[in-house]
mmCIF file of C-alpha atoms in Angstrom:
data_model
loop_
_atom_site.group_PDB
_atom_site.id
_atom_site.type_symbol
_atom_site.label_atom_id
_atom_site.label_comp_id
_atom_site.label_asym_id
_atom_site.label_seq_id
_atom_site.Cartn_x
_atom_site.Cartn_y
_atom_site.Cartn_z
ATOM 1 C CA UNK E 523 9.101 134.711 220.802
ATOM 2 C CA UNK E 524 5.364 134.856 220.078
ATOM 3 C CA UNK E 525 3.458 134.047 223.268
ATOM 4 C CA UNK E 526 0.226 132.113 222.773
ATOM 5 C CA UNK E 527 -2.312 132.530 225.575
ATOM 6 C CA UNK E 528 -5.214 130.120 225.779
ATOM 7 C CA UNK E 529 -8.322 130.589 227.884
ATOM 8 C CA UNK E 530 -9.825 128.984 229.800
ATOM 9 C CA UNK E 531 -7.288 126.560 231.231
ATOM 10 C CA UNK E 532 -10.050 124.028 231.822
ATOM 11 C CA UNK E 533 -13.630 123.648 230.713
ATOM 12 C CA UNK E 534 -16.487 121.407 231.813
ATOM 13 C CA UNK E 535 -19.147 120.497 229.300
ATOM 14 C CA UNK E 536 -22.192 118.268 229.056
ATOM 15 C CA UNK E 537 -22.397 115.787 226.236
ATOM 16 C CA UNK E 538 -24.180 117.407 223.332
ATOM 17 C CA UNK E 539 -23.216 120.888 224.475
ATOM 18 C CA UNK E 540 -21.109 123.559 222.796
ATOM 19 C CA UNK E 541 -17.840 125.124 223.923
ATOM 20 C CA UNK E 542 -15.427 127.814 222.750
ATOM 21 C CA UNK E 543 -11.718 128.070 223.415
ATOM 22 C CA UNK E 544 -9.824 131.326 222.943
ATOM 23 C CA UNK E 545 -6.233 131.695 221.773
ATOM 24 C CA UNK E 546 -4.499 135.062 221.688
ATOM 25 C CA UNK E 547 -1.039 135.738 220.305
ATOM 26 C CA UNK E 548 1.361 138.450 221.467
ATOM 27 C CA UNK E 549 2.022 139.459 217.838
ATOM 28 C CA UNK E 550 0.072 139.284 214.616
ATOM 29 C CA UNK E 551 0.164 135.846 213.018
ATOM 30 C CA UNK E 552 -0.240 137.158 209.473
ATOM 31 C CA UNK E 553 2.764 135.903 207.512
ATOM 32 C CA UNK E 554 4.513 138.002 204.860
ATOM 33 C CA UNK E 555 2.893 135.726 202.281
ATOM 34 C CA UNK E 556 -0.589 136.694 203.494
ATOM 35 C CA UNK E 557 -1.377 133.380 205.197
ATOM 36 C CA UNK E 558 -2.088 133.054 208.909
ATOM 37 C CA UNK E 559 -0.491 129.908 210.305
ATOM 38 C CA UNK E 560 -2.651 129.233 213.346
ATOM 39 C CA UNK E 561 -3.509 125.609 214.084
ATOM 40 C CA UNK E 562 -5.529 123.723 216.688
ATOM 41 C CA UNK E 563 -4.690 120.299 218.119
ATOM 42 C CA UNK E 564 -6.349 117.793 220.423
ATOM 43 C CA UNK E 565 -4.310 115.534 222.642
ATOM 44 C CA UNK E 566 -6.273 112.648 224.089
ATOM 45 C CA UNK E 567 -4.915 110.883 227.190
ATOM 46 C CA UNK E 568 -1.875 108.763 226.369
ATOM 47 C CA UNK E 569 -1.811 109.829 222.726
ATOM 48 C CA UNK E 570 0.125 112.204 220.498
ATOM 49 C CA UNK E 571 -1.544 115.489 219.585
ATOM 50 C CA UNK E 572 -3.688 115.374 216.454
ATOM 51 C CA UNK E 573 -4.297 118.213 214.032
ATOM 52 C CA UNK E 574 -7.857 119.532 213.928
ATOM 53 C CA UNK E 575 -7.646 122.913 212.200
ATOM 54 C CA UNK E 576 -4.905 124.605 210.153
ATOM 55 C CA UNK E 577 -4.569 128.159 208.814
ATOM 56 C CA UNK E 578 -7.239 129.408 211.226
ATOM 57 C CA UNK E 579 -10.314 127.753 209.786
ATOM 58 C CA UNK E 580 -9.411 124.777 207.582
ATOM 59 C CA UNK E 581 -10.430 121.386 208.939
ATOM 60 C CA UNK E 582 -7.816 118.666 208.507
ATOM 61 C CA UNK E 583 -8.768 115.532 206.611
ATOM 62 C CA UNK E 584 -11.341 113.440 208.467
ATOM 63 C CA UNK E 585 -12.134 116.054 211.116
ATOM 64 C CA UNK E 586 -15.826 116.462 211.927
ATOM 65 C CA UNK E 587 -17.613 119.672 210.959
ATOM 66 C CA UNK E 588 -18.536 119.970 214.641
ATOM 67 C CA UNK E 589 -15.110 121.620 214.953
ATOM 68 C CA UNK E 590 -14.728 125.116 213.581
ATOM 69 C CA UNK E 591 -11.991 127.706 213.772
ATOM 70 C CA UNK E 592 -12.194 131.452 213.333
ATOM 71 C CA UNK E 593 -10.311 134.652 214.008
ATOM 72 C CA UNK E 594 -7.655 136.913 212.581
ATOM 73 C CA UNK E 595 -4.520 138.827 213.507
ATOM 74 C CA UNK E 596 -3.977 137.999 217.174
ATOM 75 C CA UNK E 597 -7.356 136.669 218.295
ATOM 76 C CA UNK E 598 -8.604 133.173 217.465
ATOM 77 C CA UNK E 599 -11.364 130.810 218.578
ATOM 78 C CA UNK E 600 -12.065 127.103 218.354
ATOM 79 C CA UNK E 601 -15.707 126.066 218.672
ATOM 80 C CA UNK E 602 -16.878 122.540 219.305
ATOM 81 C CA UNK E 603 -20.555 121.784 218.897
ATOM 82 C CA UNK E 604 -22.542 118.717 219.977
ATOM 83 C CA UNK E 605 -19.673 117.555 222.197
ATOM 84 C CA UNK E 606 -19.062 113.791 222.164
ATOM 85 C CA UNK E 607 -17.066 111.624 224.617
ATOM 86 C CA UNK E 608 -14.250 111.281 222.064
ATOM 87 C CA UNK E 609 -13.726 115.075 222.124
ATOM 88 C CA UNK E 610 -12.379 115.054 225.673
ATOM 89 C CA UNK E 611 -8.720 115.853 226.226
ATOM 90 C CA UNK E 612 -6.386 118.845 226.027
ATOM 91 C CA UNK E 613 -6.660 121.351 223.200
ATOM 92 C CA UNK E 614 -3.674 123.391 222.035
ATOM 93 C CA UNK E 615 -3.316 126.233 219.614
ATOM 94 C CA UNK E 616 -0.035 126.666 217.783
ATOM 95 C CA UNK E 617 1.505 129.246 215.469
ATOM 96 C CA UNK E 618 3.807 128.614 212.521
ATOM 97 C CA UNK E 619 4.185 132.192 211.327
ATOM 98 C CA UNK E 620 7.226 133.353 213.287
ATOM 99 C CA UNK E 621 10.245 131.353 214.466
ATOM 100 C CA UNK E 622 10.420 129.794 216.906
ATOM 101 C CA UNK E 623 7.022 128.248 216.336
ATOM 102 C CA UNK E 624 5.111 128.247 219.621
ATOM 103 C CA UNK E 625 2.096 126.667 221.295
ATOM 104 C CA UNK E 626 -0.485 127.749 223.795
ATOM 105 C CA UNK E 627 -0.517 126.251 227.274
ATOM 106 C CA UNK E 628 -3.529 124.058 226.604
ATOM 107 C CA UNK E 629 -7.209 123.866 227.574
ATOM 108 C CA UNK E 630 -8.468 120.715 229.241
ATOM 109 C CA UNK E 631 -11.970 119.711 228.210
ATOM 110 C CA UNK E 632 -13.774 117.558 230.754
ATOM 111 C CA UNK E 633 -17.266 116.205 231.266
ATOM 112 C CA UNK E 634 -19.553 118.069 233.612
ATOM 113 C CA UNK X 1397 -0.936 105.729 205.135
ATOM 114 C CA UNK X 1398 1.492 108.239 206.577
ATOM 115 C CA UNK X 1399 3.331 106.930 209.616
ATOM 116 C CA UNK X 1400 6.143 108.243 211.767
ATOM 117 C CA UNK X 1401 7.625 105.503 213.931
ATOM 118 C CA UNK X 1402 9.901 106.643 216.743
ATOM 119 C CA UNK X 1403 12.484 104.673 218.674
ATOM 120 C CA UNK X 1404 11.832 103.444 222.172
ATOM 121 C CA UNK X 1405 12.167 105.007 225.599
ATOM 122 C CA UNK X 1406 15.601 106.007 226.832
ATOM 123 C CA UNK X 1407 17.033 106.096 230.344
ATOM 124 C CA UNK X 1408 20.214 108.170 230.359
ATOM 125 C CA UNK X 1409 22.670 109.474 232.920
ATOM 126 C CA UNK X 1410 23.345 113.181 233.405
ATOM 127 C CA UNK X 1411 26.060 114.395 231.053
ATOM 128 C CA UNK X 1412 25.459 111.679 228.467
ATOM 129 C CA UNK X 1413 23.775 111.848 225.039
ATOM 130 C CA UNK X 1414 20.883 110.055 223.386
ATOM 131 C CA UNK X 1415 19.873 109.762 219.743
ATOM 132 C CA UNK X 1416 16.193 109.336 218.890
ATOM 133 C CA UNK X 1417 15.024 108.140 215.488
ATOM 134 C CA UNK X 1418 11.849 108.825 213.509
ATOM 135 C CA UNK X 1419 11.227 106.521 210.544
ATOM 136 C CA UNK X 1420 8.750 107.811 207.977
ATOM 137 C CA UNK X 1421 6.600 105.738 205.659
ATOM 138 C CA UNK X 1422 3.597 106.172 203.406
ATOM 139 C CA UNK X 1423 4.807 109.271 201.566
ATOM 140 C CA UNK X 1424 7.804 110.748 199.744
ATOM 141 C CA UNK X 1425 10.173 111.430 202.629
ATOM 142 C CA UNK X 1426 12.011 114.328 201.043
ATOM 143 C CA UNK X 1427 8.819 116.259 200.228
ATOM 144 C CA UNK X 1428 8.155 117.432 203.792
ATOM 145 C CA UNK X 1429 10.178 118.869 206.640
ATOM 146 C CA UNK X 1430 10.333 116.956 209.924
ATOM 147 C CA UNK X 1431 10.004 118.943 213.139
ATOM 148 C CA UNK X 1432 10.853 117.903 216.681
ATOM 149 C CA UNK X 1433 8.762 118.933 219.680
ATOM 150 C CA UNK X 1434 9.365 118.536 223.411
ATOM 151 C CA UNK X 1435 6.513 117.943 225.837
ATOM 152 C CA UNK X 1436 6.780 118.289 229.585
ATOM 153 C CA UNK X 1437 4.107 118.734 232.224
ATOM 154 C CA UNK X 1438 5.498 122.082 233.260
ATOM 155 C CA UNK X 1439 6.445 123.650 229.909
ATOM 156 C CA UNK X 1440 3.799 122.135 227.650
ATOM 157 C CA UNK X 1441 4.754 121.818 223.974
ATOM 158 C CA UNK X 1442 8.025 123.380 222.793
ATOM 159 C CA UNK X 1443 9.317 123.571 219.249
ATOM 160 C CA UNK X 1444 12.903 122.329 219.065
ATOM 161 C CA UNK X 1445 13.547 122.751 215.353
ATOM 162 C CA UNK X 1446 13.038 121.280 211.931
ATOM 163 C CA UNK X 1447 15.127 119.608 209.279
ATOM 164 C CA UNK X 1448 14.671 119.930 205.555
ATOM 165 C CA UNK X 1449 14.685 116.244 204.656
ATOM 166 C CA UNK X 1450 15.787 116.978 201.105
ATOM 167 C CA UNK X 1451 18.734 119.289 201.702
ATOM 168 C CA UNK X 1452 19.539 118.555 205.338
ATOM 169 C CA UNK X 1453 19.154 122.234 206.185
ATOM 170 C CA UNK X 1454 18.002 122.952 209.707
ATOM 171 C CA UNK X 1455 16.232 125.568 211.799
ATOM 172 C CA UNK X 1456 16.647 125.524 215.573
ATOM 173 C CA UNK X 1457 14.826 127.240 218.388
ATOM 174 C CA UNK X 1458 17.571 129.329 220.051
ATOM 175 C CA UNK X 1459 16.709 127.625 223.336
ATOM 176 C CA UNK X 1460 17.796 124.257 221.938
ATOM 177 C CA UNK X 1461 20.923 125.281 220.034
ATOM 178 C CA UNK X 1462 23.804 123.281 221.416
ATOM 179 C CA UNK X 1463 21.384 120.827 223.003
ATOM 180 C CA UNK X 1464 19.740 119.227 219.971
ATOM 181 C CA UNK X 1465 21.291 118.169 216.674
ATOM 182 C CA UNK X 1466 18.991 117.187 213.820
ATOM 183 C CA UNK X 1467 20.111 114.888 211.016
ATOM 184 C CA UNK X 1468 18.510 112.767 208.339
ATOM 185 C CA UNK X 1469 19.241 109.569 206.432
ATOM 186 C CA UNK X 1470 17.375 109.757 203.136
ATOM 187 C CA UNK X 1471 18.245 106.180 202.220
ATOM 188 C CA UNK X 1472 16.159 104.874 205.125
ATOM 189 C CA UNK X 1473 13.624 107.727 205.308
ATOM 190 C CA UNK X 1474 14.663 108.358 208.887
ATOM 191 C CA UNK X 1475 15.186 111.566 210.824
ATOM 192 C CA UNK X 1476 17.284 111.696 213.966
ATOM 193 C CA UNK X 1477 17.623 113.994 216.928
ATOM 194 C CA UNK X 1478 20.635 113.804 219.211
ATOM 195 C CA UNK X 1479 20.369 115.404 222.646
ATOM 196 C CA UNK X 1480 23.687 116.095 224.343
ATOM 197 C CA UNK X 1481 24.974 116.994 227.816
ATOM 198 C CA UNK X 1482 21.754 115.719 229.318
ATOM 199 C CA UNK X 1483 20.373 117.138 232.564
ATOM 200 C CA UNK X 1484 17.180 116.269 234.474
ATOM 201 C CA UNK X 1485 15.508 119.229 232.688
ATOM 202 C CA UNK X 1486 15.804 117.255 229.456
ATOM 203 C CA UNK X 1487 13.492 114.560 230.804
ATOM 204 C CA UNK X 1488 10.426 114.743 228.587
ATOM 205 C CA UNK X 1489 8.480 113.116 225.800
ATOM 206 C CA UNK X 1490 9.930 114.055 222.411
ATOM 207 C CA UNK X 1491 7.844 113.934 219.256
ATOM 208 C CA UNK X 1492 8.724 114.104 215.602
ATOM 209 C CA UNK X 1493 6.029 115.576 213.389
ATOM 210 C CA UNK X 1494 5.507 116.319 209.720
ATOM 211 C CA UNK X 1495 4.657 119.942 209.075
ATOM 212 C CA UNK X 1496 2.499 121.306 206.238
ATOM 213 C CA UNK X 1497 0.685 124.432 207.440
ATOM 214 C CA UNK X 1498 0.184 122.495 210.679
ATOM 215 C CA UNK X 1499 1.641 119.374 212.328
ATOM 216 C CA UNK X 1500 -0.520 116.921 210.424
ATOM 217 C CA UNK X 1501 1.254 113.716 211.432
ATOM 218 C CA UNK X 1502 3.023 112.878 214.668
ATOM 219 C CA UNK X 1503 5.178 110.055 215.896
ATOM 220 C CA UNK X 1504 4.064 108.178 218.983
ATOM 221 C CA UNK X 1505 6.601 109.997 221.146
ATOM 222 C CA UNK X 1506 9.821 108.907 222.837
ATOM 223 C CA UNK X 1507 10.157 109.218 226.592
ATOM 224 C CA UNK X 1508 13.611 110.330 227.691
ATOM 225 C CA UNK X 1509 14.374 110.056 231.393
ATOM 226 C CA UNK X 1510 17.599 111.556 232.706
ATOM 227 C CA UNK X 1511 18.573 110.176 236.080
ATOM 228 C CA UNK X 1512 21.685 109.040 237.877
#
């Protein structure tokens, strides 16, 4: 199985600040069709995860441009700028390139 | 709007089975696969498998073969997951989700508690 490793496990940020979350995969996430199926999710307390970014850098409908995704191969990053209170929660990366699809362990974003 | 409405919490005894439902609305049901995902505090998010809602074809994570059975009822736009031979390790929140390059839509989750 593809192992997804997220760092850091937790992160403290001031409102209005910027943070980066890293996600590394144990194998390349480039699919045979040329696409890279790496997604980012935010799970707020008591809620289901919500999709933020798909295929590395594409923002899902309605997602603020304060969220941006980048990377390639096995190394990916989610950046959040001008952090707002509604951004707090646990962030997960996930891959849909190789079965079984797998997720990272999560990064908890908290207020400093 | 797209919605996935899951059935309510289940309390089950070890060795028994439960069947969770996921009713879709707001889109053409057979146009997208439905995946099932397990969430526990210790193991995080785990992919169980998906069902092709048009053909009924399935893909299972090896870890969940024999544990989970995915089915679909196209007439009611509902996907189902049956969990069998339950043990305390099966206690978790289970989500259905619609996949299209990412899990764009999720159900609200169904808590399954296995206890004698």
